[in-house]
mmCIF file of C-alpha atoms and ligand atoms in Angstrom:
data_model
loop_
_atom_site.group_PDB
_atom_site.id
_atom_site.type_symbol
_atom_site.label_atom_id
_atom_site.label_comp_id
_atom_site.label_asym_id
_atom_site.label_seq_id
_atom_site.Cartn_x
_atom_site.Cartn_y
_atom_site.Cartn_z
ATOM 1 C CA MET A 19 -10.152 -26.034 14.946
ATOM 2 C CA LYS A 20 -7.045 -27.338 13.287
ATOM 3 C CA GLN A 21 -4.327 -24.868 12.415
ATOM 4 C CA LYS A 22 -4.292 -24.031 8.705
ATOM 5 C CA SER A 23 -1.234 -25.294 6.887
ATOM 6 C CA LYS A 24 0.819 -23.027 4.667
ATOM 7 C CA LEU A 25 -1.098 -20.847 2.221
ATOM 8 C CA THR A 26 -0.214 -20.858 -1.465
ATOM 9 C CA ASP A 27 1.336 -17.873 -3.137
ATOM 10 C CA VAL A 28 -1.943 -17.189 -4.947
ATOM 11 C CA GLU A 29 -3.899 -17.291 -1.703
ATOM 12 C CA ILE A 30 -1.437 -14.887 -0.048
ATOM 13 C CA ARG A 31 -1.694 -12.432 -2.945
ATOM 14 C CA THR A 32 -5.468 -12.738 -3.050
ATOM 15 C CA ILE A 33 -5.820 -11.928 0.644
ATOM 16 C CA LEU A 34 -3.393 -9.013 0.384
ATOM 17 C CA ARG A 35 -5.275 -7.594 -2.629
ATOM 18 C CA ALA A 36 -8.615 -7.822 -0.804
ATOM 19 C CA ALA A 37 -7.078 -6.354 2.353
ATOM 20 C CA ASP A 38 -5.852 -3.381 0.338
ATOM 21 C CA GLU A 39 -9.444 -2.189 -0.002
ATOM 22 C CA ILE A 40 -9.909 -1.773 3.743
ATOM 23 C CA ILE A 41 -6.404 -1.374 5.107
ATOM 24 C CA GLY A 42 -6.256 0.919 8.132
ATOM 25 C CA LYS A 43 -10.067 1.195 8.010
ATOM 26 C CA ALA A 44 -11.498 -2.143 9.084
ATOM 27 C CA GLY A 45 -10.662 -5.473 10.622
ATOM 28 C CA ARG A 46 -10.738 -9.184 9.878
ATOM 29 C CA THR A 47 -14.523 -9.569 9.723
ATOM 30 C CA LEU A 48 -14.899 -7.257 6.759
ATOM 31 C CA LEU A 49 -11.938 -8.860 4.985
ATOM 32 C CA VAL A 50 -13.558 -12.267 5.355
ATOM 33 C CA LYS A 51 -16.781 -10.862 3.879
ATOM 34 C CA ILE A 52 -15.010 -9.538 0.785
ATOM 35 C CA LEU A 53 -13.279 -12.852 0.198
ATOM 36 C CA LYS A 54 -16.490 -14.756 0.782
ATOM 37 C CA GLY A 55 -18.351 -12.484 -1.625
ATOM 38 C CA SER A 56 -20.913 -11.385 0.916
ATOM 39 C CA LYS A 57 -24.129 -9.887 -0.437
ATOM 40 C CA GLU A 58 -24.528 -7.537 2.520
ATOM 41 C CA GLN A 59 -25.642 -4.048 1.720
ATOM 42 C CA LYS A 60 -22.654 -2.557 3.514
ATOM 43 C CA ILE A 61 -20.306 -4.336 1.123
ATOM 44 C CA ARG A 62 -22.088 -2.835 -1.893
ATOM 45 C CA GLU A 63 -22.268 0.607 -0.312
ATOM 46 C CA LEU A 64 -18.513 0.616 0.201
ATOM 47 C CA GLY A 65 -17.980 -0.622 -3.377
ATOM 48 C CA LEU A 66 -16.149 -3.653 -2.047
ATOM 49 C CA ASP A 67 -17.951 -5.921 -4.509
ATOM 50 C CA GLN A 68 -15.851 -4.177 -7.190
ATOM 51 C CA CYS A 69 -12.606 -5.530 -5.778
ATOM 52 C CA PRO A 70 -10.995 -8.055 -8.149
ATOM 53 C CA CYS A 71 -10.790 -10.513 -5.244
ATOM 54 C CA TYR A 72 -14.411 -10.126 -4.168
ATOM 55 C CA GLY A 73 -15.781 -13.659 -3.745
ATOM 56 C CA ALA A 74 -12.400 -15.257 -4.493
ATOM 57 C CA PHE A 75 -12.959 -17.743 -1.640
ATOM 58 C CA ARG A 76 -16.691 -18.132 -2.267
ATOM 59 C CA GLU A 77 -16.538 -21.937 -1.968
ATOM 60 C CA GLN A 78 -15.078 -21.844 1.526
ATOM 61 C CA THR A 79 -16.816 -21.276 4.849
ATOM 62 C CA LYS A 80 -16.303 -18.060 6.773
ATOM 63 C CA GLU A 81 -14.457 -20.016 9.426
ATOM 64 C CA GLU A 82 -12.046 -21.452 6.872
ATOM 65 C CA ILE A 83 -11.423 -17.999 5.425
ATOM 66 C CA LEU A 84 -10.869 -16.492 8.861
ATOM 67 C CA LEU A 85 -8.233 -19.148 9.592
ATOM 68 C CA LYS A 86 -6.421 -18.080 6.432
ATOM 69 C CA VAL A 87 -6.595 -14.415 7.415
ATOM 70 C CA ASP A 88 -5.218 -15.321 10.838
ATOM 71 C CA TRP A 89 -2.446 -17.304 9.171
ATOM 72 C CA MET A 90 -1.529 -14.146 7.301
ATOM 73 C CA ILE A 91 -1.317 -12.286 10.592
ATOM 74 C CA GLN A 92 0.714 -15.015 12.300
ATOM 75 C CA HIS A 93 3.147 -15.054 9.382
ATOM 76 C CA ASP A 94 3.717 -11.336 9.316
ATOM 77 C CA PHE A 95 1.898 -10.327 6.126
ATOM 78 C CA LEU A 96 -0.820 -8.398 7.940
ATOM 79 C CA GLU A 97 -1.076 -6.944 11.397
ATOM 80 C CA ILE A 98 -3.856 -5.870 13.695
ATOM 81 C CA GLN A 99 -3.537 -2.387 15.017
ATOM 82 C CA VAL A 100 -5.772 -1.043 17.723
ATOM 83 C CA ASN A 101 -6.810 2.457 16.807
ATOM 84 C CA GLY A 102 -9.050 3.925 19.484
ATOM 85 C CA LYS A 103 -11.163 0.890 20.323
ATOM 86 C CA LEU A 104 -11.344 -0.620 16.871
ATOM 87 C CA PRO A 105 -8.922 -3.295 15.739
ATOM 88 C CA MET A 106 -7.810 -2.572 12.185
ATOM 89 C CA LEU A 107 -5.776 -4.446 9.640
ATOM 90 C CA VAL A 108 -2.561 -2.914 8.389
ATOM 91 C CA PHE A 109 0.114 -4.252 6.078
ATOM 92 C CA THR A 110 3.403 -5.321 7.549
ATOM 93 C CA GLU A 111 6.439 -4.243 5.584
ATOM 94 C CA LYS A 112 6.655 -7.729 4.048
ATOM 95 C CA GLY A 113 2.978 -7.778 3.104
ATOM 96 C CA TRP A 114 3.039 -4.307 1.635
ATOM 97 C CA ARG A 115 6.045 -5.123 -0.542
ATOM 98 C CA ILE A 116 4.093 -7.929 -2.188
ATOM 99 C CA GLU A 117 0.877 -5.963 -2.457
ATOM 100 C CA ARG A 118 2.604 -2.895 -3.860
ATOM 101 C CA ASP A 119 4.142 -4.996 -6.568
ATOM 102 C CA GLN A 120 0.876 -6.586 -7.597
ATOM 103 C CA MET A 121 -0.978 -3.260 -7.516
ATOM 104 C CA VAL A 122 1.634 -1.870 -9.914
ATOM 105 C CA ASP A 123 1.144 -4.837 -12.234
ATOM 106 C CA GLU A 124 -2.597 -4.228 -12.090
ATOM 107 C CA LEU A 125 -2.124 -0.581 -13.042
ATOM 108 C CA LEU A 126 0.186 -1.536 -15.903
ATOM 109 C CA GLU A 127 -2.193 -4.204 -17.211
ATOM 110 C CA GLU A 128 -4.926 -1.590 -17.279
ATOM 111 C CA TRP A 129 -2.757 0.743 -19.362
ATOM 112 C CA ASN A 130 -1.969 -2.125 -21.709
ATOM 113 C CA ARG A 131 -5.654 -2.863 -22.117
ATOM 114 C CA TRP A 132 -6.337 0.765 -22.987
ATOM 115 C CA LEU A 133 -3.524 0.698 -25.543
ATOM 116 C CA GLU A 134 -4.919 -2.466 -27.149
ATOM 117 C CA GLN A 135 -8.408 -1.003 -27.307
ATOM 118 C CA GLY A 136 -7.100 2.356 -28.471
ATOM 119 C CA VAL A 137 -8.917 4.220 -25.716
ATOM 120 C CA ARG A 138 -7.839 7.031 -23.470
ATOM 121 C CA PRO A 139 -9.145 7.295 -19.928
ATOM 122 C CA ALA A 140 -11.253 10.378 -19.290
ATOM 123 C CA SER A 141 -9.097 11.298 -16.350
ATOM 124 C CA MET A 142 -5.890 10.262 -14.606
ATOM 125 C CA GLU A 143 -7.112 11.536 -11.253
ATOM 126 C CA TYR A 144 -7.245 7.953 -9.989
ATOM 127 C CA LEU A 145 -3.454 7.969 -9.812
ATOM 128 C CA LYS A 146 -3.237 11.056 -7.645
ATOM 129 C CA ASP A 147 -2.734 10.702 -3.912
ATOM 130 C CA ARG A 148 -1.775 7.063 -4.187
ATOM 131 C CA ASN A 149 1.057 5.681 -2.131
ATOM 132 C CA ARG A 150 4.231 7.407 -3.264
ATOM 133 C CA GLY A 151 6.378 4.262 -3.185
ATOM 134 C CA MET A 152 3.894 2.422 -5.373
ATOM 135 C CA ILE A 153 3.711 5.293 -7.839
ATOM 136 C CA LEU A 154 7.508 5.344 -8.103
ATOM 137 C CA LEU A 155 7.610 1.623 -8.763
ATOM 138 C CA PHE A 156 4.913 2.045 -11.397
ATOM 139 C CA LEU A 157 6.970 4.714 -13.154
ATOM 140 C CA GLN A 158 10.032 2.533 -12.902
ATOM 141 C CA LYS A 159 8.257 -0.357 -14.636
ATOM 142 C CA ILE A 160 6.904 1.937 -17.347
ATOM 143 C CA LYS A 161 10.389 3.199 -17.988
ATOM 144 C CA GLU A 162 11.852 -0.277 -18.108
ATOM 145 C CA SER A 163 9.249 -1.295 -20.680
ATOM 146 C CA ASN A 164 10.896 1.213 -23.036
ATOM 147 C CA ASP A 165 7.508 1.513 -24.743
ATOM 148 C CA SER A 166 6.856 5.059 -25.977
ATOM 149 C CA ARG A 167 3.183 4.330 -26.544
ATOM 150 C CA TYR A 168 2.722 5.129 -22.837
ATOM 151 C CA VAL A 169 3.801 8.750 -23.379
ATOM 152 C CA PRO A 170 0.287 10.192 -24.037
ATOM 153 C CA PHE A 171 -0.944 8.562 -20.796
ATOM 154 C CA LEU A 172 2.046 9.949 -18.950
ATOM 155 C CA ARG A 173 1.372 13.445 -20.273
ATOM 156 C CA ALA A 174 -2.281 13.309 -19.221
ATOM 157 C CA TRP A 175 -1.215 12.065 -15.805
ATOM 158 C CA GLN A 176 1.514 14.666 -15.461
ATOM 159 C CA ALA A 177 -1.062 17.434 -16.017
ATOM 160 C CA ILE A 178 -2.928 16.649 -12.809
ATOM 161 C CA GLU A 179 -0.055 15.698 -10.506
ATOM 162 C CA TYR A 180 1.849 17.470 -7.763
ATOM 163 C CA ARG A 181 5.208 18.989 -8.568
ATOM 164 C CA LYS A 182 7.495 16.195 -7.376
ATOM 165 C CA VAL A 183 5.619 13.438 -9.118
ATOM 166 C CA ARG A 184 5.309 15.640 -12.198
ATOM 167 C CA GLN A 185 9.081 15.823 -12.291
ATOM 168 C CA ALA A 186 9.433 12.070 -11.961
ATOM 169 C CA ILE A 187 6.926 11.550 -14.800
ATOM 170 C CA GLN A 188 8.875 14.015 -16.940
ATOM 171 C CA ASP A 189 12.020 11.933 -16.433
ATOM 172 C CA VAL A 190 10.217 8.816 -17.630
ATOM 173 C CA ILE A 191 8.737 10.626 -20.644
ATOM 174 C CA GLU A 192 12.202 11.819 -21.670
ATOM 175 C CA CYS A 193 13.607 8.351 -21.227
ATOM 176 C CA LEU A 194 10.905 6.772 -23.378
ATOM 177 C CA GLU A 195 11.260 9.398 -26.086
ATOM 178 C CA GLU A 196 15.004 8.954 -26.207
ATOM 179 C CA GLY A 197 14.513 5.214 -26.179
ATOM 180 C CA THR A 198 16.908 4.771 -23.300
ATOM 181 C CA GLY A 199 14.446 3.395 -20.797
ATOM 182 C CA SER A 200 15.724 -0.168 -20.812
ATOM 183 C CA SER A 201 19.424 0.584 -21.019
ATOM 184 C CA LEU A 202 20.728 -0.940 -17.820
ATOM 185 C CA SER A 203 23.187 1.681 -16.679
ATOM 186 C CA THR A 204 20.791 4.462 -17.559
ATOM 187 C CA ALA A 205 17.979 2.743 -15.748
ATOM 188 C CA ALA A 206 20.084 2.445 -12.619
ATOM 189 C CA GLU A 207 21.256 6.051 -12.836
ATOM 190 C CA ARG A 208 17.790 7.354 -13.445
ATOM 191 C CA LYS A 209 16.435 5.284 -10.622
ATOM 192 C CA ALA A 210 18.877 6.963 -8.244
ATOM 193 C CA GLU A 211 17.953 10.391 -9.596
ATOM 194 C CA LEU A 212 14.287 9.612 -9.280
ATOM 195 C CA ALA A 213 14.671 8.501 -5.691
ATOM 196 C CA GLN A 214 16.588 11.662 -4.998
ATOM 197 C CA ALA A 215 14.039 13.918 -6.630
ATOM 198 C CA LEU A 216 11.323 12.435 -4.490
ATOM 199 C CA GLN A 217 13.368 12.459 -1.347
ATOM 200 C CA ALA A 218 14.477 16.055 -1.636
ATOM 201 C CA LYS A 219 14.504 16.051 2.123
ATOM 202 C CA GLN A 220 16.803 13.274 3.315
ATOM 203 C CA LEU A 221 15.578 11.363 6.307
ATOM 204 C CA GLU A 222 17.364 12.082 9.542
ATOM 205 C CA PRO A 223 16.646 10.842 13.044
ATOM 206 C CA GLU A 224 14.080 13.085 14.661
ATOM 207 C CA TYR A 225 13.371 13.858 18.279
ATOM 208 C CA LEU A 226 9.669 14.113 18.876
ATOM 209 C CA LYS A 227 7.918 15.395 21.961
ATOM 210 C CA CYS A 228 5.466 13.040 23.606
ATOM 211 C CA TRP A 229 1.966 14.485 23.862
ATOM 212 C CA GLU A 230 1.301 12.735 27.104
ATOM 213 C CA CYS A 231 4.392 13.010 29.304
ATOM 214 C CA GLY A 232 6.208 15.734 27.391
ATOM 215 C CA GLU A 233 9.456 13.738 27.174
ATOM 216 C CA ARG A 234 11.487 13.738 23.955
ATOM 217 C CA PHE A 235 11.896 10.432 22.218
ATOM 218 C CA SER A 236 13.854 9.442 19.146
ATOM 219 C CA PHE A 237 12.081 8.536 15.947
ATOM 220 C CA ASP A 238 14.865 6.989 13.981
ATOM 221 C CA VAL A 239 15.272 6.671 10.228
ATOM 222 C CA ASP A 240 14.192 3.043 10.021
ATOM 223 C CA GLU A 241 11.057 3.783 11.985
ATOM 224 C CA GLN A 242 10.368 6.835 9.835
ATOM 225 C CA LYS A 243 10.636 4.732 6.682
ATOM 226 C CA PHE A 244 8.384 2.127 8.188
ATOM 227 C CA TYR A 245 5.728 4.699 9.106
ATOM 228 C CA LYS A 246 5.988 6.385 5.720
ATOM 229 C CA LEU A 247 5.659 3.121 3.891
ATOM 230 C CA ARG A 248 2.414 2.387 5.620
ATOM 231 C CA GLY A 249 1.161 5.902 5.253
ATOM 232 C CA PHE A 250 1.060 6.537 9.011
ATOM 233 C CA VAL A 251 1.608 9.906 10.613
ATOM 234 C CA PRO A 252 4.535 10.005 13.091
ATOM 235 C CA PRO A 253 3.804 8.657 16.605
ATOM 236 C CA LYS A 254 2.387 11.145 19.059
ATOM 237 C CA ARG A 255 3.495 9.343 22.191
ATOM 238 C CA CYS A 256 6.789 8.022 23.445
ATOM 239 C CA PRO A 257 7.185 4.207 23.486
ATOM 240 C CA ALA A 258 6.360 4.021 27.239
ATOM 241 C CA CYS A 259 3.188 6.079 26.914
ATOM 242 C CA ARG A 260 2.213 4.150 23.803
ATOM 243 C CA GLU A 261 2.418 0.938 25.745
ATOM 244 C CA ARG A 262 0.441 2.342 28.683
ATOM 245 C CA LYS A 263 -2.220 3.612 26.271
ATOM 246 C CA TRP A 264 -2.408 0.198 24.671
ATOM 247 C CA LEU A 265 -2.760 -1.529 28.045
ATOM 248 C CA ARG A 266 -5.514 0.938 29.048
ATOM 249 C CA GLU A 267 -7.382 0.213 25.844
ATOM 250 C CA MET A 268 -7.060 -3.499 26.373
ATOM 251 C CA GLY A 269 -8.480 -2.966 29.853
ATOM 252 C CA ILE A 270 -5.310 -4.153 31.542
ATOM 253 C CA ASP A 271 -4.370 -2.333 34.729
ATOM 254 C CA ASP A 272 -0.972 -0.789 34.787
ATOM 255 C CA ASP A 273 0.769 0.439 37.891
HETATM 256 ZN ZN1 ZN B 322 5.368 9.840 27.027
#
């Protein structure tokens, strides 16, 4: 089959949004089914038909959709990771940056809808345990809006959050009440404070012990950030053992 030419920005965002539903949990086949709008029971059971991008590529064949998913992998928006025996999709740093941004916009649009309709959500629990980087960006955008109508939502959210996020929410509430949210210098200062509050423990290079060979290996700051961003736990094996494990799983002999 002919190689798919460049995807549009909308296609890229659509695929990333659909992938978000199954990231780290499933592979390409399930992603194709979401985009195709598959009627399979499994899709309904997992609630994947509720995804805003469910059926977004309904008009295309599964083969065409798969080519687009593969294009995303080839162009470093998504990656396949072999976990045990199952290949799973994960975001690359580039892909996650885009997806995080559009998830934040989605969250903000929802708040705006509630404001327009004059409703209050029954619970803010849905915001708990979300990716920390995304939540920070969400708070940042709320603050920059300088719109104090968000304060009641923030208070309800604050009530159910963990301490560190609670503190970050408090900063935003104070900003909105003072009406200083959009002031540029303040925004920049607050952003730095916010980052500090949430990074109470500064990242330093770590030396981890490999579970397999027992050797120490360095887990440097960039790697730590990368793992954190994707929500991964730190590696258990040193790079050499990781590669051997991967070769074993791929059924390739190593000597
Ligand atoms: Zn090792």
